[in-house]
C-alpha cells in the first residue's frame, strides 16, 4: 500500500487520539496560523490563506473549502522537537536530581517539506555528533509526522532553491495532498507506523488520476516560489568578511532575534540558574537563545561580537556556510520565516544575492 | 548535561582575585585529563563556566585556578574546603605536548593563561631530557596579579628559563615592563626546531604567535588556547562558534596555521 484517498481528516484525528497521540495541528489564532492541540478537524483553518512578504504577514479569507492553503507559519516543529524551555536538573542540598525527560506522544499534522527537512537538520545536530542528546531522541521518537504537500507557497518561500521542497519525499509517517472538487486527500505512506494508522481508516485505493493531480499540486507550487537563492559557490561568497554589505544590513538589523526564534533549525540555547527561596532548591533550565543577543558571545563581560554587522554576519554565515563545514548540510531549508517575521523586512535571499 | 558533585579539598588564594581549588569527586574516581582540557564548573544555584584544569592534585583530584570576574567565578572563588561544586568534563582537545619532543619549547602565558599551561610545563619538566631548551615567558598586569610565583621559581630551578614581565610595575618590581612579546628577545631558541604553547588574552596570543612565526617558527608548531562563551561544552548550545569550528570540541587548543586567519577577522 503506497497511497490511498480519504474523504475527511476527522477519522484520522480520532484514530490518532485513540492511539494516545495528542494531535497538534494548524489553527487560526492571534491573526496567524499557529500550532496547537486539536480535538477535531473543525478546528483546522478552512478557507484561509496567508500573504507573506518581507516584514509582513496577513491572513486572508478565500471562501473555499480548502484547509491547507497557507505557507509556513511562525510556529515550526522545533517547538516540539526542542521545547523553548526545559528544566535540566535540580539540586537539593548535596543531591542532584536529573529532570524527568518528558516525551509526550504528539502527532504533528500539517508539517511541510521544509519543516521535515528542518527536523532532518536537527537530527544531524542533536543525534549525529559525538554527544547525542538523549532527551531529544526521546521527543523525536515520540513524534508522529503527518505532512502536507504545499499547494500555496508564500511570497518569502524558497525551498526549491534549498532542495527541500515543496514535495514531501522523506522523514514523514504520512503525507497528505489536499485535492479539490470533490474535496479529498491523497495519503502517501511514509512508514510502517503510518501504514498501520491508515489501515484503521475508511479509505479507497488511490486512482491514477488522483496521483497525477497530487503531482500537479506540487509542480504548480514549485513554480510559484516567492524567492530564490543561488546556492552554487555560496560558501565562497560568504567568506567576504569585509564586504560593505555587512555594514549596510547591520545598520538596518534591530538584533531583535525574531529570525532565530521562528527559524526551524536555529538550535542555540542558553541556561538559566535559579534558586527557590522557599526550600533552597537550585534549578537549571535550558531555553532558546540567539546569536543576535549581546550576551551570547560574552567572555569575561565583553562580547566577542559587539556590533550589529558582526552579529548579522555570524548568523547568515552560519546558516548558509559554516553549518555545511560543521554538519555537512545547509542550516537553511528555505521556509522564508526569517524574512516574513523580520520587523524591518531584511531578506536573506537579497543579502546573499548582493554579496560579492 | 548534569554535573557530578565534587568536594573542595583545598583552597589556595593566588594573590589578589585568583584562587586555586582542588576538587575531588564526592563518589567515584576523578577521570583522567590531558593538559589544556577544561571542565564546566557549576556553582550551585549561580551558574556554570568553563575553567581549564591547571593540574592534578596530590590526592588525585583536579586543581583549577579561577579569577573572580563575574557572578559564577566569584561564587566559585568563594567556595571553602568541604563545600560542593558541580563538575562536567573534562572536555576539548588539549595541547599537543608529544609533538614538542626533541625540540626547543617556548611556553608563553599572558595573565591567567598560565593556568592551562601549568600541566604542560609540569609534563615537560617531568621528562626534561626529552626536550631541548625550555623557556617559560609570562606576563601579568602587575606584580600583585602574577599567579603561581613560587611555582615559576621552582620551574627555573628544575631547568626551565623562566622570564616574567609586568604591565604596571610597583615600587618593588625590578624586572622588565611591557608586553609578553618583549620577552621573546630574552630567551634562546632555534626557531626552526621550536614548538610553542601560547595562552592568554587573544591580542596577546596573536602578537606572540606572529612574532614567533616572524622569527621562523612554523605556524603549525604554534598552539593557542581560545576562550569563548560556552554553555553546553558538547556542541549543542552554539555559543562557542568560531567560524566553522566549535571551540568546545574542536578547541580550545588550536594550531596557529588553523586559527590565525580566523583570529584576523574581527568579531568572528
Coordinates of C-alpha atoms in Angstrom, one line a residue:
Chain A
X1 CA 0.0 0.0 0.0
X2 CA 1.7 3.3 -1.2
X3 CA -1.2 5.7 -1.5
X4 CA -4.9 5.9 -0.6
X5 CA -7.6 8.5 -0.7
X6 CA -9.6 9.7 2.3
X7 CA -12.5 12.0 2.2
X8 CA -12.1 13.6 5.6
X9 CA -9.5 14.2 8.3
X10 CA -11.9 13.5 11.1
X11 CA -11.4 9.7 11.3
X12 CA -7.6 10.2 11.1
X13 CA -7.6 12.6 14.0
X14 CA -9.9 10.3 16.0
X15 CA -7.7 7.3 15.3
X16 CA -4.6 9.2 16.3
X17 CA -6.2 10.3 19.6
X18 CA -7.4 6.8 20.3
X19 CA -3.8 5.6 19.9
X20 CA -2.8 8.1 22.6
X21 CA -1.4 10.8 20.5
X22 CA -2.0 14.5 21.2
X23 CA -2.9 15.8 17.7
X24 CA -1.2 19.1 17.1
X25 CA -2.3 21.0 14.0
X26 CA -2.7 24.4 12.5
X27 CA -5.4 26.7 13.8
X28 CA -6.2 30.4 13.4
X29 CA -5.1 32.3 16.5
X30 CA -4.0 35.9 17.1
X31 CA -4.3 36.7 13.4
X32 CA -1.8 34.0 12.4
X33 CA -1.7 30.2 11.7
X34 CA -0.4 28.7 14.9
X35 CA 0.1 25.1 16.0
X36 CA -2.0 23.8 18.9
X37 CA -3.6 20.6 20.1
X38 CA -6.9 19.9 18.3
X39 CA -9.7 17.5 19.1
X40 CA -11.4 17.6 15.7
X41 CA -10.9 18.7 12.1
X42 CA -13.3 21.5 12.7
X43 CA -10.5 23.5 14.3
X44 CA -8.4 23.5 11.2
X45 CA -8.3 26.7 9.2
X46 CA -10.8 26.2 6.4
X47 CA -10.8 28.8 3.7
X48 CA -7.9 30.8 4.9
X49 CA -4.7 31.8 3.2
X50 CA -1.7 33.9 4.1
X51 CA 0.0 36.8 2.4
X52 CA 3.7 36.9 3.2
X53 CA 6.3 39.4 2.3
X54 CA 9.4 40.8 4.0
X55 CA 8.2 42.1 7.4
X56 CA 4.6 41.4 6.6
X57 CA 2.1 38.5 7.4
X58 CA -1.6 38.7 6.9
X59 CA -4.4 36.1 6.8
X60 CA -7.0 36.4 4.1
X61 CA -10.3 34.5 3.6
X62 CA -10.6 32.6 0.3
X63 CA -14.1 31.5 0.7
X64 CA -13.3 28.0 -0.5
X65 CA -13.3 24.7 1.4
X66 CA -9.5 24.1 1.4
X67 CA -7.8 23.6 4.7
X68 CA -4.1 23.8 3.9
X69 CA -3.9 26.9 1.6
X70 CA -1.2 28.6 3.6
X71 CA 2.6 28.5 3.8
X72 CA 5.0 28.4 6.7
X73 CA 3.6 29.9 9.9
X74 CA 5.6 31.4 12.8
X75 CA 5.4 28.1 14.7
X76 CA 7.5 25.2 13.4
X77 CA 8.1 21.6 14.6
X78 CA 11.1 22.9 16.6
X79 CA 8.6 23.8 19.4
X80 CA 8.1 20.0 19.8
X81 CA 11.5 18.6 19.0
X82 CA 13.3 21.2 21.1
X83 CA 11.0 22.9 23.5
X84 CA 11.5 26.6 24.2
X85 CA 12.4 25.9 27.8
X86 CA 13.1 22.7 29.7
X87 CA 14.4 22.0 33.2
X88 CA 17.7 20.1 33.1
X89 CA 18.2 19.3 36.8
X90 CA 17.5 20.3 40.4
X91 CA 19.9 20.4 43.3
X92 CA 18.7 19.8 46.8
X93 CA 21.4 20.2 49.5
X94 CA 24.2 18.0 48.3
X95 CA 22.0 15.9 45.9
X96 CA 21.5 16.4 42.2
X97 CA 18.3 15.1 40.6
X98 CA 18.1 14.9 36.8
X99 CA 14.8 16.3 35.5
X100 CA 12.4 13.6 34.2
X101 CA 12.6 13.6 30.5
X102 CA 9.2 14.4 29.1
X103 CA 8.4 13.0 25.7
X104 CA 4.7 13.2 25.1
X105 CA 3.3 11.3 22.1
X106 CA 2.5 14.0 19.6
X107 CA 1.1 13.7 16.1
X108 CA 2.1 16.8 14.2
X109 CA -0.4 17.4 11.4
X110 CA 0.3 19.8 8.6
X111 CA 4.1 19.7 8.6
X112 CA 5.5 20.9 5.3
X113 CA 8.5 19.5 3.3
X114 CA 10.7 22.4 4.5
X115 CA 9.9 21.6 8.1
X116 CA 10.6 17.9 7.6
X117 CA 14.0 18.9 6.2
X118 CA 14.5 21.1 9.3
X119 CA 13.8 18.1 11.5
X120 CA 16.4 16.3 9.5
X121 CA 18.9 19.1 10.2
X122 CA 18.1 19.0 13.9
X123 CA 18.6 15.2 13.9
X124 CA 22.0 15.8 12.5
X125 CA 22.8 18.4 15.1
X126 CA 21.4 16.6 18.2
X127 CA 22.0 13.0 17.3
X128 CA 24.7 12.9 14.6
X129 CA 27.7 14.0 16.6
X130 CA 29.9 12.6 19.4
X131 CA 27.4 13.7 22.1
X132 CA 23.9 12.7 21.1
X133 CA 21.2 14.3 23.2
X134 CA 19.1 11.6 24.8
X135 CA 16.2 14.0 25.7
X136 CA 16.0 15.0 22.0
X137 CA 16.0 11.4 20.9
X138 CA 13.1 10.6 23.2
X139 CA 11.0 13.5 22.0
X140 CA 11.8 12.7 18.4
X141 CA 10.8 9.1 18.7
X142 CA 7.5 10.1 20.3
X143 CA 6.7 12.4 17.4
X144 CA 4.5 11.2 14.5
X145 CA 4.7 13.3 11.4
X146 CA 1.8 13.8 9.1
X147 CA 3.0 16.1 6.4
X148 CA 1.0 18.1 3.9
X149 CA 2.4 18.8 0.4
X150 CA 2.5 22.5 -0.1
X151 CA 0.0 23.9 -2.6
X152 CA 0.3 27.6 -2.0
X153 CA 3.9 28.7 -1.2
X154 CA 4.3 32.1 0.4
X155 CA 5.9 35.2 -1.0
X156 CA 9.0 34.6 1.1
X157 CA 9.4 30.8 0.3
X158 CA 12.5 29.4 -1.4
X159 CA 12.5 25.7 -0.6
X160 CA 13.1 24.8 -4.3
X161 CA 16.4 26.6 -4.1
X162 CA 17.4 24.7 -1.0
X163 CA 16.4 21.4 -2.4
X164 CA 13.9 20.7 0.4
X165 CA 10.5 21.0 -1.2
X166 CA 7.8 21.6 -2.0
X167 CA 7.1 17.9 -2.3
X168 CA 7.5 15.7 0.7
X169 CA 9.9 12.9 -0.1
X170 CA 11.3 11.7 3.2
X171 CA 11.0 11.8 7.0
X172 CA 7.2 11.6 7.2
X173 CA 4.9 8.9 8.5
X174 CA 2.1 10.1 6.2
X175 CA 2.0 12.8 3.6
X176 CA -1.3 14.3 2.5
X177 CA -2.1 16.2 -0.6
X178 CA -5.3 18.2 -0.5
X179 CA -7.4 17.8 -3.6
X180 CA -10.4 19.9 -4.6
X181 CA -13.8 19.1 -6.3
X182 CA -14.6 16.8 -4.6
X183 CA -12.6 17.8 -1.5
X184 CA -10.4 14.8 -0.6
X185 CA -6.9 13.9 0.5
X186 CA -4.4 11.7 -1.2
X187 CA -2.5 10.0 1.6
X188 CA 1.0 8.6 0.8
X189 CA 2.5 6.2 3.3
X190 CA 6.0 7.0 4.6
X191 CA 6.4 4.5 7.4
X192 CA 5.1 1.3 8.9
X193 CA 3.6 3.3 11.7
X194 CA 1.8 5.5 9.1
X195 CA 0.5 2.4 7.3
X196 CA -0.9 0.9 10.5
X197 CA -2.9 4.1 11.1
X198 CA -4.2 4.3 7.6
X199 CA -5.4 0.7 7.7
X200 CA -7.7 1.7 10.6
X201 CA -9.4 4.4 8.5
X202 CA -12.1 4.4 5.9
X203 CA -10.1 4.7 2.7
X204 CA -10.2 4.0 -1.0
X205 CA -7.3 2.9 -3.2
X206 CA -5.8 5.9 -5.0
X207 CA -6.8 6.2 -8.6
X208 CA -4.1 7.2 -11.1
X209 CA -5.9 10.4 -11.7
X210 CA -5.6 11.5 -8.1
X211 CA -1.9 10.6 -8.1
X212 CA -1.5 12.8 -11.2
X213 CA -3.5 15.6 -9.6
X214 CA -1.2 15.4 -6.5
X215 CA 1.9 15.6 -8.7
X216 CA 0.4 18.6 -10.4
X217 CA -0.2 20.4 -7.0
X218 CA 3.5 20.1 -6.2
X219 CA 4.6 21.1 -9.7
X220 CA 2.4 24.2 -9.5
X221 CA 3.7 25.0 -6.1
X222 CA 7.3 24.6 -7.2
X223 CA 6.7 27.1 -10.0
X224 CA 5.2 29.7 -7.5
X225 CA 8.2 30.1 -5.2
X226 CA 8.3 33.7 -3.9
X227 CA 12.1 33.8 -3.8
X228 CA 15.3 32.2 -5.0
X229 CA 18.8 31.6 -3.6
X230 CA 21.8 30.8 -5.8
X231 CA 23.5 28.1 -3.7
X232 CA 26.4 27.5 -6.2
X233 CA 29.5 29.0 -4.6
X234 CA 27.6 30.2 -1.6
X235 CA 30.4 29.4 0.9
X236 CA 32.9 31.4 -1.2
X237 CA 30.5 34.4 -1.3
X238 CA 30.1 34.3 2.5
X239 CA 33.8 34.3 3.1
X240 CA 33.7 38.0 2.2
X241 CA 34.0 39.0 5.8
X242 CA 34.9 42.6 4.9
X243 CA 32.1 43.3 2.4
X244 CA 30.4 46.7 3.0
X245 CA 27.1 44.8 2.7
X246 CA 27.5 43.7 6.3
X247 CA 27.6 47.3 7.5
X248 CA 24.5 48.1 5.5
X249 CA 22.5 45.2 6.7
X250 CA 23.8 45.7 10.2
X251 CA 22.6 49.3 10.2
X252 CA 19.0 48.0 9.5
X253 CA 19.1 45.0 11.7
X254 CA 17.5 45.6 15.1
X255 CA 19.1 42.4 16.6
X256 CA 15.7 41.5 17.9
X257 CA 16.3 37.8 17.3
X258 CA 12.9 37.2 15.7
X259 CA 14.5 35.5 12.7
X260 CA 16.2 33.0 15.0
X261 CA 13.1 32.4 17.1
X262 CA 11.0 31.5 14.0
X263 CA 13.8 29.5 12.3
X264 CA 13.1 25.8 12.4
X265 CA 16.8 24.9 12.5
X266 CA 18.3 27.5 14.8
X267 CA 19.3 25.4 17.8
X268 CA 21.2 27.7 20.0
X269 CA 20.3 27.6 23.7
X270 CA 21.4 29.1 27.0
X271 CA 20.9 28.0 30.5
X272 CA 19.3 29.8 33.5
X273 CA 20.1 29.0 37.1
X274 CA 17.7 29.9 39.8
X275 CA 17.3 29.1 43.5
X276 CA 14.0 28.7 45.3
X277 CA 13.7 31.0 48.3
X278 CA 11.2 28.5 49.9
X279 CA 13.4 25.5 50.2
X280 CA 16.8 26.5 48.8
X281 CA 16.5 24.1 45.8
X282 CA 18.6 25.2 42.9
X283 CA 17.4 24.6 39.4
X284 CA 19.0 24.7 36.0
X285 CA 16.9 25.2 32.8
X286 CA 17.8 25.4 29.2
X287 CA 16.0 27.9 26.9
X288 CA 16.2 29.0 23.3
X289 CA 18.9 31.7 22.8
X290 CA 20.0 33.7 19.8
X291 CA 23.4 34.8 18.4
X292 CA 21.7 38.2 18.0
X293 CA 21.8 38.9 21.7
X294 CA 24.8 40.8 23.1
X295 CA 25.4 38.3 25.9
X296 CA 25.6 35.4 23.6
X297 CA 29.3 35.7 22.8
X298 CA 30.2 37.4 26.1
X299 CA 33.5 36.3 27.7
X300 CA 34.6 37.9 30.9
X301 CA 32.0 40.7 30.5
X302 CA 33.0 41.6 26.9
X303 CA 31.1 40.3 23.8
X304 CA 33.2 38.8 21.0
X305 CA 30.6 40.1 18.6
X306 CA 29.6 43.5 19.9
X307 CA 28.3 45.2 16.7
X308 CA 25.1 44.6 14.7
X309 CA 27.0 43.8 11.5
X310 CA 29.2 41.3 13.3
X311 CA 26.2 39.5 14.8
X312 CA 24.2 39.5 11.5
X313 CA 27.3 38.2 9.6
X314 CA 27.6 35.4 12.2
X315 CA 24.0 34.3 11.7
X316 CA 23.9 34.4 7.9
X317 CA 27.3 32.9 7.6
X318 CA 26.5 30.1 10.0
X319 CA 23.2 29.3 8.3
X320 CA 24.5 29.1 4.7
X321 CA 28.2 28.4 5.1
X322 CA 29.8 27.2 8.3
X323 CA 26.8 24.9 9.0
X324 CA 28.0 23.0 5.9
X325 CA 31.5 22.7 7.4
X326 CA 30.1 21.6 10.8
X327 CA 27.3 19.3 9.8
X328 CA 27.8 18.6 6.1
X329 CA 24.5 20.2 5.2
X330 CA 23.0 23.7 4.9
X331 CA 21.4 25.2 8.0
X332 CA 18.7 26.8 5.9
X333 CA 15.6 24.9 4.5
X334 CA 14.1 27.8 2.6
X335 CA 10.9 28.2 4.7
X336 CA 11.2 32.0 4.5
X337 CA 10.1 32.6 8.1
X338 CA 13.1 34.8 8.9
X339 CA 12.1 37.2 6.0
X340 CA 8.5 37.4 6.9
X341 CA 9.0 37.9 10.6
X342 CA 11.8 40.4 10.4
X343 CA 10.3 43.6 11.7
X344 CA 12.4 45.6 9.3
X345 CA 12.0 43.2 6.4
X346 CA 15.6 42.1 5.9
X347 CA 15.6 39.4 3.2
X348 CA 18.3 36.7 3.4
X349 CA 17.9 36.0 -0.3
X350 CA 18.5 39.6 -1.1
X351 CA 21.5 39.8 1.2
X352 CA 23.0 36.6 -0.3
X353 CA 22.5 37.9 -3.8
X354 CA 24.2 41.2 -3.0
X355 CA 27.4 39.7 -1.5
X356 CA 30.3 39.9 -4.0
Chain B
X1 CA 24.5 17.9 30.9
X2 CA 24.1 17.0 34.6
X3 CA 27.2 17.8 36.6
X4 CA 28.9 15.3 39.0
X5 CA 29.4 16.6 42.6
X6 CA 32.9 17.3 43.7
X7 CA 34.0 18.4 47.1
X8 CA 36.5 21.3 47.5
X9 CA 39.5 19.7 49.3
X10 CA 41.7 22.8 49.4
X11 CA 41.5 26.4 48.5
X12 CA 44.6 28.5 47.9
X13 CA 44.3 32.2 47.1
X14 CA 46.8 33.2 44.4
X15 CA 47.2 36.9 45.1
X16 CA 44.5 39.5 44.6
X17 CA 41.5 38.0 42.9
X18 CA 42.5 34.5 41.9
X19 CA 42.0 31.2 43.8
X20 CA 43.2 27.6 43.1
X21 CA 40.8 25.0 44.2
X22 CA 41.5 21.3 44.4
X23 CA 38.4 19.2 43.7
X24 CA 37.6 15.5 44.4
X25 CA 34.5 13.6 43.4
X26 CA 32.1 13.1 46.2
X27 CA 31.7 9.5 44.9
X28 CA 33.8 7.5 42.5
X29 CA 37.0 8.4 40.6
X30 CA 38.3 11.5 39.0
X31 CA 38.6 10.9 35.2
X32 CA 42.0 11.5 33.6
X33 CA 42.7 14.7 31.7
X34 CA 45.1 16.0 29.1
X35 CA 46.9 19.3 29.6
X36 CA 44.8 22.0 28.1
X37 CA 41.4 20.4 28.7
X38 CA 38.7 22.2 30.6
X39 CA 35.8 21.3 32.8
X40 CA 32.4 23.0 33.2
X41 CA 32.4 24.2 36.8
X42 CA 29.0 24.7 38.4
X43 CA 28.4 26.9 41.5
X44 CA 25.1 25.6 42.7
X45 CA 22.2 28.0 42.0
X46 CA 24.5 30.6 40.5
X47 CA 25.8 29.1 37.2
X48 CA 28.4 27.2 35.2
X49 CA 31.6 28.3 33.5
X50 CA 34.4 26.6 31.6
X51 CA 37.6 26.5 33.6
X52 CA 40.9 24.9 32.4
X53 CA 42.4 22.2 34.5
X54 CA 45.6 23.6 36.0
X55 CA 46.9 20.3 37.4
X56 CA 46.3 17.1 39.2
X57 CA 46.3 17.5 43.0
X58 CA 48.4 15.1 45.2
X59 CA 45.2 13.3 46.2
X60 CA 44.3 12.7 42.5
X61 CA 41.7 15.4 42.1
X62 CA 41.7 18.4 39.7
X63 CA 43.4 21.7 40.5
X64 CA 41.5 24.6 38.9
X65 CA 42.6 28.2 39.0
X66 CA 39.7 30.7 38.9
X67 CA 39.8 34.5 38.7
X68 CA 36.7 36.3 40.1
X69 CA 35.4 38.4 37.1
X70 CA 31.7 37.6 37.2
X71 CA 29.0 36.1 39.4
X72 CA 29.8 32.5 38.8
X73 CA 33.6 32.8 39.0
X74 CA 33.2 34.9 42.2
X75 CA 30.9 32.2 43.7
X76 CA 33.4 29.5 42.8
X77 CA 36.3 31.6 44.2
X78 CA 34.4 31.8 47.4
X79 CA 34.0 28.1 47.9
X80 CA 35.6 26.8 51.1
X81 CA 37.1 23.3 51.7
X82 CA 34.2 20.8 52.3
X83 CA 31.7 22.6 50.1
X84 CA 30.5 21.1 46.9
X85 CA 30.6 22.2 43.3
X86 CA 29.4 20.5 40.1
X87 CA 31.9 19.3 37.5
X88 CA 31.3 18.2 33.9
X89 CA 34.1 17.0 31.7
X90 CA 37.0 17.1 31.0
X91 CA 36.2 18.5 27.6
X92 CA 38.1 19.6 24.5
X93 CA 41.4 19.0 22.8
X94 CA 44.4 19.6 24.9
X95 CA 47.9 20.7 24.0
X96 CA 50.0 18.7 21.6
X97 CA 52.8 18.0 24.1
X98 CA 54.1 14.9 22.3
X99 CA 54.7 17.0 19.2
X100 CA 57.3 19.0 21.1
X101 CA 59.6 16.0 21.7
X102 CA 63.1 16.7 20.6
X103 CA 62.5 20.4 20.1
X104 CA 63.1 23.6 21.9
X105 CA 59.9 24.6 23.6
X106 CA 58.5 28.1 24.2
X107 CA 55.7 28.4 26.7
X108 CA 54.1 31.9 26.6
X109 CA 51.4 32.9 29.0
X110 CA 49.5 36.2 29.5
X111 CA 47.7 36.7 32.8
X112 CA 45.6 33.7 33.8
X113 CA 46.7 31.9 30.6
X114 CA 49.4 30.4 32.8
X115 CA 46.8 28.1 34.4
X116 CA 46.1 25.8 31.4
X117 CA 49.9 25.8 30.6
X118 CA 50.9 24.7 34.1
X119 CA 50.3 21.0 33.3
X120 CA 52.3 21.4 30.1
X121 CA 55.3 22.8 31.9
X122 CA 55.0 20.1 34.6
X123 CA 54.9 17.4 31.9
X124 CA 57.9 18.9 30.1
X125 CA 60.0 19.2 33.2
X126 CA 59.0 15.7 34.3
X127 CA 60.7 14.4 31.2
X128 CA 63.3 17.2 31.0
X129 CA 65.8 15.3 28.8
X130 CA 63.2 14.6 26.1
X131 CA 63.2 18.3 25.1
X132 CA 65.7 21.0 24.0
X133 CA 65.7 24.4 25.7
X134 CA 62.5 25.0 27.7
X135 CA 61.6 28.7 28.0
X136 CA 58.6 29.9 30.0
X137 CA 57.6 33.6 29.4
X138 CA 54.8 35.0 31.5
X139 CA 53.2 38.4 31.6
X140 CA 50.9 39.9 34.3
X141 CA 49.1 43.2 34.7
X142 CA 51.0 43.9 37.8
X143 CA 53.3 42.0 40.2
X144 CA 50.4 41.5 42.5
X145 CA 48.3 39.7 39.9
X146 CA 51.1 37.3 38.9
X147 CA 49.8 33.7 39.6
X148 CA 52.0 30.8 40.8
X149 CA 55.0 33.0 41.6
X150 CA 56.6 30.2 43.8
X151 CA 56.0 27.6 41.1
X152 CA 57.6 29.8 38.4
X153 CA 60.7 30.0 40.6
X154 CA 60.6 26.2 41.1
X155 CA 60.4 25.7 37.3
X156 CA 63.6 27.8 36.9
X157 CA 65.3 25.5 39.4
X158 CA 64.2 22.5 37.5
X159 CA 65.8 23.6 34.3
X160 CA 63.5 26.0 32.5
X161 CA 64.4 29.5 31.5
X162 CA 61.6 31.5 33.3
X163 CA 61.1 35.2 32.5
X164 CA 58.4 37.4 33.9
X165 CA 57.2 40.8 32.7
X166 CA 54.5 43.1 34.1
X167 CA 52.5 45.9 32.5
X168 CA 52.2 48.1 35.6
X169 CA 55.2 47.7 38.0
X170 CA 55.0 48.6 41.6
X171 CA 57.9 50.2 43.6
X172 CA 59.3 46.7 44.4
X173 CA 59.4 45.5 40.8
X174 CA 62.9 45.3 39.3
X175 CA 62.1 43.1 36.3
X176 CA 61.1 44.1 32.7
X177 CA 58.0 46.1 32.0
X178 CA 55.7 45.7 29.0
X179 CA 54.1 43.0 26.9
X180 CA 55.0 39.3 26.8
X181 CA 56.3 39.6 23.3
X182 CA 59.2 41.7 24.6
X183 CA 60.4 38.6 26.4
X184 CA 61.0 36.8 23.2
X185 CA 64.2 38.8 22.8
X186 CA 65.4 37.4 26.2
X187 CA 65.0 33.7 25.6
X188 CA 67.1 31.4 23.5
X189 CA 65.5 29.0 21.0
X190 CA 66.2 27.7 17.5
X191 CA 63.1 28.8 15.6
X192 CA 63.1 26.1 13.0
X193 CA 63.3 23.5 15.7
X194 CA 60.8 25.0 18.2
X195 CA 57.3 24.1 19.4
X196 CA 55.3 26.8 21.2
X197 CA 52.4 26.8 23.5
X198 CA 50.6 30.1 23.9
X199 CA 47.7 31.1 26.1
X200 CA 46.4 34.5 27.2
X201 CA 44.1 37.3 26.0
X202 CA 43.5 37.0 22.3
X203 CA 45.5 40.1 21.4
X204 CA 48.5 38.7 23.4
X205 CA 48.2 35.3 21.6
X206 CA 48.1 36.9 18.2
X207 CA 51.0 39.2 18.8
X208 CA 53.1 36.3 20.3
X209 CA 52.3 33.9 17.6
X210 CA 53.0 36.5 14.9
X211 CA 56.4 37.3 16.4
X212 CA 57.4 33.6 16.8
X213 CA 56.4 32.9 13.2
X214 CA 58.2 36.0 12.0
X215 CA 61.3 34.6 13.6
X216 CA 60.9 31.3 11.8
X217 CA 58.8 29.1 14.0
X218 CA 56.4 27.0 11.8
X219 CA 52.8 28.2 12.2
X220 CA 51.8 24.6 12.6
X221 CA 54.1 24.4 15.6
X222 CA 52.5 27.3 17.5
X223 CA 49.5 26.2 19.5
X224 CA 47.0 28.6 21.1
X225 CA 44.1 28.0 23.5
X226 CA 41.0 30.0 22.7
X227 CA 38.4 31.4 25.1
X228 CA 34.8 31.5 24.1
X229 CA 31.4 31.7 25.8
X230 CA 30.2 28.2 26.5
X231 CA 27.0 26.8 27.9
X232 CA 27.0 23.1 27.0
X233 CA 30.5 22.1 26.0
X234 CA 29.1 19.3 23.9
X235 CA 28.4 21.0 20.6
X236 CA 24.7 21.8 21.2
X237 CA 24.3 25.3 22.5
X238 CA 26.0 27.2 19.7
X239 CA 27.8 29.8 21.9
X240 CA 31.4 28.9 21.2
X241 CA 31.3 29.1 17.4
X242 CA 34.5 30.3 15.8
X243 CA 33.9 30.3 12.1
X244 CA 33.4 26.7 11.1
X245 CA 34.6 25.4 14.5
X246 CA 33.1 24.8 17.8
X247 CA 35.7 25.8 20.4
X248 CA 34.3 23.3 23.0
X249 CA 35.1 20.3 20.7
X250 CA 37.5 21.5 18.0
X251 CA 39.4 23.5 20.6
X252 CA 40.2 25.1 23.0
X253 CA 43.7 24.3 21.7
X254 CA 44.1 25.2 18.0
X255 CA 47.2 25.5 15.8
X256 CA 48.1 29.0 14.6
X257 CA 48.0 27.9 11.0
X258 CA 44.4 26.9 11.6
X259 CA 43.3 29.7 13.9
X260 CA 45.5 32.6 12.7
X261 CA 43.5 33.6 9.6
X262 CA 40.2 33.5 11.6
X263 CA 41.7 35.5 14.5
X264 CA 42.5 38.2 12.0
X265 CA 38.7 38.6 11.3
X266 CA 37.2 41.0 13.8
X267 CA 34.1 39.7 15.7
X268 CA 34.3 36.2 14.2

